[in-house]
Amino acid sequence: MLKIRGLRSGYGRIEVLHDIDLDVPEGEIVSLIGANGAGKTTLLMTICGSPRAAAGEILFEGRDISRKQTFEIARAGIAHSPEGRRIFPRMSVLENLQMGAIVADPSHFGKDLERVLALFPRLKERLAQSGGTLSGGEQQMLAIARAMMSRPKLLLLDEPSLGLAPLVTKQLFENIAEINKAEKTTILLVEQNAFQALKLATRAHIMVNGRIELSGSGAELLNDPAVRAAYLEGARPQTEVGEAAR
C-alpha cells in the first residue's frame, strides 16, 4: 500500500531522514521504533506532506504523493493521529469528530460516528464534553477516533501511548489491534513502547539517526538480542543496535 524509496527530508538545511526505504503492505501493522530524535515523527509528517520530501518517492497505492498537498493526501486515504494528540481542546468531542470527517463523504457520517463510538465507548458518554477536559487516555482515544472518521485506508499513529498509565496503554493497543482486524485498516505505528509495538506488529523497523538500520517481523525483532538490549532491557545505548545490525 505504501512504498517509500530513497526518501530524504528535513527542516531547512537540516536533513533528518537519509535515504529511507520502507514498505507498508496492505492490511498489516508495521511498527517503527527508535530513540528520541531518530526521525520517526519527521517520517510520518513527510508522508503527510509537511515537511516536503527533498528527494525520493512516497508511493501510495502506486501513485507518488511526495508533491501532493496535505489535504490531497488526506483525501487519498491517509489519516494521521499526531504525537501529543493535538485535539481541539475548546471543541466538544462530537465537534472534534466532525472535524475528522471533513474529507469523508458526509452521507456516511452517522454510520462512521456509530462505528468509532463502538470502538471507543467512553467517548460516547462524553460527546458534549470539551476535548480539553478529558483525561489523557480519553484524549488519545479521541485523537485516533477523529482520524478514523476520515475513513482512512492507512492510519499513521505517532506515540499513542505517550504519557498514559499501563492499564490505559493496554486498552489502547487492544483498540489498535481491533482497528486493524475489524476495520481492515493498514497501520504504520511509531511507538516508544518497544515491547508493545513489536508484539503488535506484523513487521517492524528500527530507525537510528534518520536511517532504517534493522528490519524484520515483529517477533524476530522482539527476540533479537541486540534489540532487546537496546530497547527492552536498557542495558546498552540505543545507538548500538545499529552497530549490531551491520
PDB file of C-alpha atoms in Angstrom:
ATOM      1  CA  MET A   1       0.000   0.000   0.000  1.00  0.00           C
ATOM      2  CA  LEU A   2       2.798   2.409   0.941  1.00  0.00           C
ATOM      3  CA  LYS A   3       6.233   2.186  -0.641  1.00  0.00           C
ATOM      4  CA  ILE A   4       8.971   4.649   0.251  1.00  0.00           C
ATOM      5  CA  ARG A   5      12.209   4.716  -1.710  1.00  0.00           C
ATOM      6  CA  GLY A   6      15.291   6.882  -1.186  1.00  0.00           C
ATOM      7  CA  LEU A   7      13.402   9.382   0.936  1.00  0.00           C
ATOM      8  CA  ARG A   8      15.288  12.389   2.238  1.00  0.00           C
ATOM      9  CA  SER A   9      13.605  15.093   4.278  1.00  0.00           C
ATOM     10  CA  GLY A  10      14.231  17.628   6.999  1.00  0.00           C
ATOM     11  CA  TYR A  11      13.831  21.227   8.036  1.00  0.00           C
ATOM     12  CA  GLY A  12      15.614  23.921   6.072  1.00  0.00           C
ATOM     13  CA  ARG A  13      19.243  22.911   5.674  1.00  0.00           C
ATOM     14  CA  ILE A  14      19.000  20.246   8.349  1.00  0.00           C
ATOM     15  CA  GLU A  15      18.450  16.827   6.798  1.00  0.00           C
ATOM     16  CA  VAL A  16      16.729  14.449   9.222  1.00  0.00           C
ATOM     17  CA  LEU A  17      15.864  11.476   7.009  1.00  0.00           C
ATOM     18  CA  HIS A  18      18.608   9.879   4.941  1.00  0.00           C
ATOM     19  CA  ASP A  19      17.640   7.582   2.046  1.00  0.00           C
ATOM     20  CA  ILE A  20      14.718   5.853   3.779  1.00  0.00           C
ATOM     21  CA  ASP A  21      13.330   2.690   2.165  1.00  0.00           C
ATOM     22  CA  LEU A  22      10.162   1.390   3.798  1.00  0.00           C
ATOM     23  CA  ASP A  23       7.186  -0.777   2.792  1.00  0.00           C
ATOM     24  CA  VAL A  24       3.792  -0.917   4.479  1.00  0.00           C
ATOM     25  CA  PRO A  25       1.795  -3.794   2.929  1.00  0.00           C
ATOM     26  CA  GLU A  26      -1.967  -3.583   2.825  1.00  0.00           C
ATOM     27  CA  GLY A  27      -3.738  -4.988   5.875  1.00  0.00           C
ATOM     28  CA  GLU A  28      -0.665  -5.103   8.109  1.00  0.00           C
ATOM     29  CA  ILE A  29       0.532  -3.278  11.211  1.00  0.00           C
ATOM     30  CA  VAL A  30       4.064  -2.001  10.655  1.00  0.00           C
ATOM     31  CA  SER A  31       5.874  -0.621  13.700  1.00  0.00           C
ATOM     32  CA  LEU A  32       8.736   1.851  13.694  1.00  0.00           C
ATOM     33  CA  ILE A  33      10.797   2.181  16.853  1.00  0.00           C
ATOM     34  CA  GLY A  34      13.886   4.159  17.760  1.00  0.00           C
ATOM     35  CA  ALA A  35      15.320   6.655  20.205  1.00  0.00           C
ATOM     36  CA  ASN A  36      14.004  10.187  20.591  1.00  0.00           C
ATOM     37  CA  GLY A  37      15.317  12.303  17.729  1.00  0.00           C
ATOM     38  CA  ALA A  38      15.783   9.346  15.380  1.00  0.00           C
ATOM     39  CA  GLY A  39      13.441  10.889  12.799  1.00  0.00           C
ATOM     40  CA  LYS A  40      10.301   8.797  13.298  1.00  0.00           C
ATOM     41  CA  THR A  41       7.892  11.721  13.638  1.00  0.00           C
ATOM     42  CA  THR A  42       9.554  13.516  10.722  1.00  0.00           C
ATOM     43  CA  LEU A  43       8.903  10.434   8.588  1.00  0.00           C
ATOM     44  CA  LEU A  44       5.177  10.438   9.383  1.00  0.00           C
ATOM     45  CA  MET A  45       4.927  14.172   8.797  1.00  0.00           C
ATOM     46  CA  THR A  46       6.764  13.885   5.476  1.00  0.00           C
ATOM     47  CA  ILE A  47       4.321  11.195   4.353  1.00  0.00           C
ATOM     48  CA  CYS A  48       1.575  13.736   5.087  1.00  0.00           C
ATOM     49  CA  GLY A  49       3.326  16.466   3.080  1.00  0.00           C
ATOM     50  CA  SER A  50       4.814  18.692   5.779  1.00  0.00           C
ATOM     51  CA  PRO A  51       7.784  18.906   5.567  1.00  0.00           C
ATOM     52  CA  ARG A  52       8.137  18.157   1.884  1.00  0.00           C
ATOM     53  CA  ALA A  53      10.332  15.321   0.678  1.00  0.00           C
ATOM     54  CA  ALA A  54      13.667  16.698  -0.526  1.00  0.00           C
ATOM     55  CA  ALA A  55      14.355  13.577  -2.605  1.00  0.00           C
ATOM     56  CA  GLY A  56      12.946  10.128  -3.221  1.00  0.00           C
ATOM     57  CA  GLU A  57       9.460   8.719  -3.703  1.00  0.00           C
ATOM     58  CA  ILE A  58       6.444   8.139  -1.476  1.00  0.00           C
ATOM     59  CA  LEU A  59       4.144   5.803  -3.372  1.00  0.00           C
ATOM     60  CA  PHE A  60       0.637   5.277  -2.021  1.00  0.00           C
ATOM     61  CA  GLU A  61      -1.317   2.646  -3.906  1.00  0.00           C
ATOM     62  CA  GLY A  62       1.182   3.052  -6.740  1.00  0.00           C
ATOM     63  CA  ARG A  63       0.938   6.852  -7.018  1.00  0.00           C
ATOM     64  CA  ASP A  64       3.674   9.241  -5.956  1.00  0.00           C
ATOM     65  CA  ILE A  65       2.267  11.590  -3.291  1.00  0.00           C
ATOM     66  CA  SER A  66       5.539  13.290  -2.371  1.00  0.00           C
ATOM     67  CA  ARG A  67       4.479  16.516  -4.115  1.00  0.00           C
ATOM     68  CA  LYS A  68       0.821  16.446  -3.094  1.00  0.00           C
ATOM     69  CA  GLN A  69      -0.763  18.936  -0.686  1.00  0.00           C
ATOM     70  CA  THR A  70      -1.664  17.631   2.752  1.00  0.00           C
ATOM     71  CA  PHE A  71      -5.417  17.848   2.101  1.00  0.00           C
ATOM     72  CA  GLU A  72      -4.954  15.835  -1.102  1.00  0.00           C
ATOM     73  CA  ILE A  73      -3.060  13.157   0.812  1.00  0.00           C
ATOM     74  CA  ALA A  74      -5.856  13.001   3.390  1.00  0.00           C
ATOM     75  CA  ARG A  75      -8.468  12.666   0.659  1.00  0.00           C
ATOM     76  CA  ALA A  76      -6.433   9.850  -0.910  1.00  0.00           C
ATOM     77  CA  GLY A  77      -6.964   7.816   2.259  1.00  0.00           C
ATOM     78  CA  ILE A  78      -4.151   8.573   4.721  1.00  0.00           C
ATOM     79  CA  ALA A  79      -5.008   9.776   8.242  1.00  0.00           C
ATOM     80  CA  HIS A  80      -2.551  10.938  10.881  1.00  0.00           C
ATOM     81  CA  SER A  81      -3.010  10.803  14.657  1.00  0.00           C
ATOM     82  CA  PRO A  82      -0.087  13.009  15.737  1.00  0.00           C
ATOM     83  CA  GLU A  83       2.232  12.891  18.705  1.00  0.00           C
ATOM     84  CA  GLY A  84       0.785  14.811  21.648  1.00  0.00           C
ATOM     85  CA  ARG A  85      -2.819  14.135  20.488  1.00  0.00           C
ATOM     86  CA  ARG A  86      -3.418  17.715  19.271  1.00  0.00           C
ATOM     87  CA  ILE A  87      -7.152  17.574  19.636  1.00  0.00           C
ATOM     88  CA  PHE A  88      -9.166  20.810  19.602  1.00  0.00           C
ATOM     89  CA  PRO A  89      -9.475  21.401  23.366  1.00  0.00           C
ATOM     90  CA  ARG A  90     -12.277  24.001  23.241  1.00  0.00           C
ATOM     91  CA  MET A  91     -14.403  21.931  20.894  1.00  0.00           C
ATOM     92  CA  SER A  92     -16.663  19.174  22.113  1.00  0.00           C
ATOM     93  CA  VAL A  93     -15.880  15.526  21.462  1.00  0.00           C
ATOM     94  CA  LEU A  94     -18.539  15.496  18.758  1.00  0.00           C
ATOM     95  CA  GLU A  95     -17.116  18.618  17.103  1.00  0.00           C
ATOM     96  CA  ASN A  96     -13.638  17.053  17.097  1.00  0.00           C
ATOM     97  CA  LEU A  97     -15.067  14.003  15.350  1.00  0.00           C
ATOM     98  CA  GLN A  98     -16.845  16.223  12.850  1.00  0.00           C
ATOM     99  CA  MET A  99     -13.516  17.878  12.045  1.00  0.00           C
ATOM    100  CA  GLY A 100     -12.047  14.453  11.317  1.00  0.00           C
ATOM    101  CA  ALA A 101     -14.861  13.717   8.890  1.00  0.00           C
ATOM    102  CA  ILE A 102     -14.288  16.793   6.704  1.00  0.00           C
ATOM    103  CA  VAL A 103     -12.584  14.845   3.902  1.00  0.00           C
ATOM    104  CA  ALA A 104     -15.080  11.959   4.014  1.00  0.00           C
ATOM    105  CA  ASP A 105     -18.412  11.584   2.237  1.00  0.00           C
ATOM    106  CA  PRO A 106     -20.941  13.358   4.524  1.00  0.00           C
ATOM    107  CA  SER A 107     -23.573  10.744   3.751  1.00  0.00           C
ATOM    108  CA  HIS A 108     -21.530   8.242   5.801  1.00  0.00           C
ATOM    109  CA  PHE A 109     -21.182  10.450   8.886  1.00  0.00           C
ATOM    110  CA  GLY A 110     -23.851   8.781  11.028  1.00  0.00           C
ATOM    111  CA  LYS A 111     -22.555   5.304  10.300  1.00  0.00           C
ATOM    112  CA  ASP A 112     -18.935   6.336  10.842  1.00  0.00           C
ATOM    113  CA  LEU A 113     -19.776   8.033  14.129  1.00  0.00           C
ATOM    114  CA  GLU A 114     -21.526   4.892  15.344  1.00  0.00           C
ATOM    115  CA  ARG A 115     -18.511   2.842  14.299  1.00  0.00           C
ATOM    116  CA  VAL A 116     -15.864   4.891  16.168  1.00  0.00           C
ATOM    117  CA  LEU A 117     -18.043   5.168  19.280  1.00  0.00           C
ATOM    118  CA  ALA A 118     -18.336   1.380  19.294  1.00  0.00           C
ATOM    119  CA  LEU A 119     -14.541   1.224  19.221  1.00  0.00           C
ATOM    120  CA  PHE A 120     -14.222   3.848  21.967  1.00  0.00           C
ATOM    121  CA  PRO A 121     -17.434   3.640  24.040  1.00  0.00           C
ATOM    122  CA  ARG A 122     -16.061   6.038  26.641  1.00  0.00           C
ATOM    123  CA  LEU A 123     -16.286   8.839  24.078  1.00  0.00           C
ATOM    124  CA  LYS A 124     -19.993   8.169  23.607  1.00  0.00           C
ATOM    125  CA  GLU A 125     -20.563   9.208  27.216  1.00  0.00           C
ATOM    126  CA  ARG A 126     -18.683  12.469  26.617  1.00  0.00           C
ATOM    127  CA  LEU A 127     -19.912  13.672  23.232  1.00  0.00           C
ATOM    128  CA  ALA A 128     -20.925  17.083  24.566  1.00  0.00           C
ATOM    129  CA  GLN A 129     -17.845  17.476  26.772  1.00  0.00           C
ATOM    130  CA  SER A 130     -14.961  19.749  25.753  1.00  0.00           C
ATOM    131  CA  GLY A 131     -11.960  17.820  24.493  1.00  0.00           C
ATOM    132  CA  GLY A 132      -9.603  19.653  26.835  1.00  0.00           C
ATOM    133  CA  THR A 133     -11.454  18.370  29.910  1.00  0.00           C
ATOM    134  CA  LEU A 134     -10.921  14.694  29.008  1.00  0.00           C
ATOM    135  CA  SER A 135      -8.299  12.533  30.688  1.00  0.00           C
ATOM    136  CA  GLY A 136      -5.064  11.826  28.822  1.00  0.00           C
ATOM    137  CA  GLY A 137      -6.266   8.399  27.777  1.00  0.00           C
ATOM    138  CA  GLU A 138      -9.603   9.754  26.595  1.00  0.00           C
ATOM    139  CA  GLN A 139      -7.875  12.475  24.592  1.00  0.00           C
ATOM    140  CA  GLN A 140      -5.748   9.846  22.863  1.00  0.00           C
ATOM    141  CA  MET A 141      -8.870   7.823  22.080  1.00  0.00           C
ATOM    142  CA  LEU A 142     -10.405  10.979  20.638  1.00  0.00           C
ATOM    143  CA  ALA A 143      -7.323  11.683  18.505  1.00  0.00           C
ATOM    144  CA  ILE A 144      -7.463   8.198  16.981  1.00  0.00           C
ATOM    145  CA  ALA A 145     -11.252   8.291  16.610  1.00  0.00           C
ATOM    146  CA  ARG A 146     -11.006  11.666  14.855  1.00  0.00           C
ATOM    147  CA  ALA A 147      -8.502  10.174  12.402  1.00  0.00           C
ATOM    148  CA  MET A 148     -10.779   7.177  11.818  1.00  0.00           C
ATOM    149  CA  MET A 149     -13.674   9.486  10.890  1.00  0.00           C
ATOM    150  CA  SER A 150     -11.942  10.198   7.568  1.00  0.00           C
ATOM    151  CA  ARG A 151     -12.333   6.525   6.585  1.00  0.00           C
ATOM    152  CA  PRO A 152      -8.596   6.006   6.091  1.00  0.00           C
ATOM    153  CA  LYS A 153      -7.025   3.166   4.188  1.00  0.00           C
ATOM    154  CA  LEU A 154      -3.748   3.879   6.002  1.00  0.00           C
ATOM    155  CA  LEU A 155      -3.623   5.144   9.600  1.00  0.00           C
ATOM    156  CA  LEU A 156      -0.433   6.787  10.876  1.00  0.00           C
ATOM    157  CA  LEU A 157      -0.143   6.637  14.675  1.00  0.00           C
ATOM    158  CA  ASP A 158       2.570   8.673  16.398  1.00  0.00           C
ATOM    159  CA  GLU A 159       3.337   7.700  20.009  1.00  0.00           C
ATOM    160  CA  PRO A 160      -0.235   6.796  21.019  1.00  0.00           C
ATOM    161  CA  SER A 161       0.803   5.503  24.459  1.00  0.00           C
ATOM    162  CA  LEU A 162       2.897   8.544  25.395  1.00  0.00           C
ATOM    163  CA  GLY A 163       2.216   9.603  28.989  1.00  0.00           C
ATOM    164  CA  LEU A 164      -0.515   7.045  29.606  1.00  0.00           C
ATOM    165  CA  ALA A 165      -0.907   4.687  32.570  1.00  0.00           C
ATOM    166  CA  PRO A 166      -0.147   0.982  31.927  1.00  0.00           C
ATOM    167  CA  LEU A 167      -3.787  -0.132  32.068  1.00  0.00           C
ATOM    168  CA  VAL A 168      -4.839   2.605  29.658  1.00  0.00           C
ATOM    169  CA  THR A 169      -1.938   1.708  27.372  1.00  0.00           C
ATOM    170  CA  LYS A 170      -3.012  -1.935  27.339  1.00  0.00           C
ATOM    171  CA  GLN A 171      -6.555  -0.970  26.346  1.00  0.00           C
ATOM    172  CA  LEU A 172      -5.296   1.388  23.665  1.00  0.00           C
ATOM    173  CA  PHE A 173      -3.183  -1.294  22.000  1.00  0.00           C
ATOM    174  CA  GLU A 174      -6.185  -3.599  22.044  1.00  0.00           C
ATOM    175  CA  ASN A 175      -8.117  -0.840  20.254  1.00  0.00           C
ATOM    176  CA  ILE A 176      -5.348  -0.517  17.655  1.00  0.00           C
ATOM    177  CA  ALA A 177      -5.399  -4.272  17.026  1.00  0.00           C
ATOM    178  CA  GLU A 178      -9.190  -4.114  16.638  1.00  0.00           C
ATOM    179  CA  ILE A 179      -8.955  -1.241  14.144  1.00  0.00           C
ATOM    180  CA  ASN A 180      -6.565  -3.309  12.053  1.00  0.00           C
ATOM    181  CA  LYS A 181      -8.525  -6.554  12.287  1.00  0.00           C
ATOM    182  CA  ALA A 182     -12.153  -5.478  12.289  1.00  0.00           C
ATOM    183  CA  GLU A 183     -11.865  -2.262  10.278  1.00  0.00           C
ATOM    184  CA  LYS A 184      -9.295  -3.702   7.844  1.00  0.00           C
ATOM    185  CA  THR A 185      -7.214  -0.561   8.285  1.00  0.00           C
ATOM    186  CA  THR A 186      -3.498  -0.681   7.483  1.00  0.00           C
ATOM    187  CA  ILE A 187      -1.427   0.918  10.253  1.00  0.00           C
ATOM    188  CA  LEU A 188       2.033   2.481  10.458  1.00  0.00           C
ATOM    189  CA  LEU A 189       2.793   2.792  14.168  1.00  0.00           C
ATOM    190  CA  VAL A 190       5.543   4.921  15.712  1.00  0.00           C
ATOM    191  CA  GLU A 191       5.902   3.995  19.358  1.00  0.00           C
ATOM    192  CA  GLN A 192       8.366   4.340  22.249  1.00  0.00           C
ATOM    193  CA  ASN A 193       6.876   1.304  23.991  1.00  0.00           C
ATOM    194  CA  ALA A 194       9.037  -1.108  22.009  1.00  0.00           C
ATOM    195  CA  PHE A 195       7.637  -4.269  23.577  1.00  0.00           C
ATOM    196  CA  GLN A 196       4.029  -3.466  22.729  1.00  0.00           C
ATOM    197  CA  ALA A 197       4.925  -2.111  19.292  1.00  0.00           C
ATOM    198  CA  LEU A 198       6.875  -5.229  18.305  1.00  0.00           C
ATOM    199  CA  LYS A 199       4.323  -7.573  19.859  1.00  0.00           C
ATOM    200  CA  LEU A 200       1.564  -5.967  17.807  1.00  0.00           C
ATOM    201  CA  ALA A 201       3.451  -5.631  14.522  1.00  0.00           C
ATOM    202  CA  THR A 202       3.370  -7.897  11.529  1.00  0.00           C
ATOM    203  CA  ARG A 203       6.733  -6.401  10.606  1.00  0.00           C
ATOM    204  CA  ALA A 204       8.892  -3.732  12.170  1.00  0.00           C
ATOM    205  CA  HIS A 205      11.809  -1.402  11.541  1.00  0.00           C
ATOM    206  CA  ILE A 206      14.334   0.280  13.797  1.00  0.00           C
ATOM    207  CA  MET A 207      15.404   3.826  12.991  1.00  0.00           C
ATOM    208  CA  VAL A 208      18.740   5.220  14.146  1.00  0.00           C
ATOM    209  CA  ASN A 209      19.839   8.762  13.293  1.00  0.00           C
ATOM    210  CA  GLY A 210      17.446   9.134  10.368  1.00  0.00           C
ATOM    211  CA  ARG A 211      18.166   5.755   8.788  1.00  0.00           C
ATOM    212  CA  ILE A 212      16.461   2.365   8.869  1.00  0.00           C
ATOM    213  CA  GLU A 213      19.097   0.150  10.499  1.00  0.00           C
ATOM    214  CA  LEU A 214      17.237  -3.104  11.115  1.00  0.00           C
ATOM    215  CA  SER A 215      14.057  -4.703   9.755  1.00  0.00           C
ATOM    216  CA  GLY A 216      12.176  -7.939  10.285  1.00  0.00           C
ATOM    217  CA  SER A 217       8.961  -9.388  11.610  1.00  0.00           C
ATOM    218  CA  GLY A 218       7.748  -8.097  14.957  1.00  0.00           C
ATOM    219  CA  ALA A 219       8.561 -11.465  16.542  1.00  0.00           C
ATOM    220  CA  GLU A 220      12.067 -11.549  15.057  1.00  0.00           C
ATOM    221  CA  LEU A 221      12.996  -8.135  16.402  1.00  0.00           C
ATOM    222  CA  LEU A 222      11.325  -8.841  19.737  1.00  0.00           C
ATOM    223  CA  ASN A 223      13.654 -11.816  20.185  1.00  0.00           C
ATOM    224  CA  ASP A 224      16.770 -10.218  18.714  1.00  0.00           C
ATOM    225  CA  PRO A 225      19.445  -9.907  21.466  1.00  0.00           C
ATOM    226  CA  ALA A 226      20.697  -6.536  20.182  1.00  0.00           C
ATOM    227  CA  VAL A 227      17.182  -5.126  20.046  1.00  0.00           C
ATOM    228  CA  ARG A 228      16.345  -6.466  23.491  1.00  0.00           C
ATOM    229  CA  ALA A 229      19.486  -4.934  24.963  1.00  0.00           C
ATOM    230  CA  ALA A 230      18.959  -1.548  23.338  1.00  0.00           C
ATOM    231  CA  TYR A 231      15.182  -1.111  23.588  1.00  0.00           C
ATOM    232  CA  LEU A 232      13.739  -3.590  26.064  1.00  0.00           C
ATOM    233  CA  GLU A 233      16.328  -4.061  28.795  1.00  0.00           C
ATOM    234  CA  GLY A 234      18.121  -0.706  28.736  1.00  0.00           C
ATOM    235  CA  ALA A 235      21.494  -2.373  29.093  1.00  0.00           C
ATOM    236  CA  ARG A 236      23.190  -0.508  26.235  1.00  0.00           C
ATOM    237  CA  PRO A 237      22.803   2.811  24.454  1.00  0.00           C
ATOM    238  CA  GLN A 238      20.121   2.647  21.787  1.00  0.00           C
ATOM    239  CA  THR A 239      22.522   3.632  19.015  1.00  0.00           C
ATOM    240  CA  GLU A 240      24.335   0.302  19.441  1.00  0.00           C
ATOM    241  CA  VAL A 241      21.512  -1.583  17.804  1.00  0.00           C
ATOM    242  CA  GLY A 242      22.572  -0.030  14.522  1.00  0.00           C
ATOM    243  CA  GLU A 243      26.132  -1.210  15.036  1.00  0.00           C
ATOM    244  CA  ALA A 244      24.939  -4.686  15.929  1.00  0.00           C
ATOM    245  CA  ALA A 245      22.806  -4.824  12.782  1.00  0.00           C
ATOM    246  CA  ARG A 246      25.700  -4.105  10.436  1.00  0.00           C
TER     247      ARG A 246
END
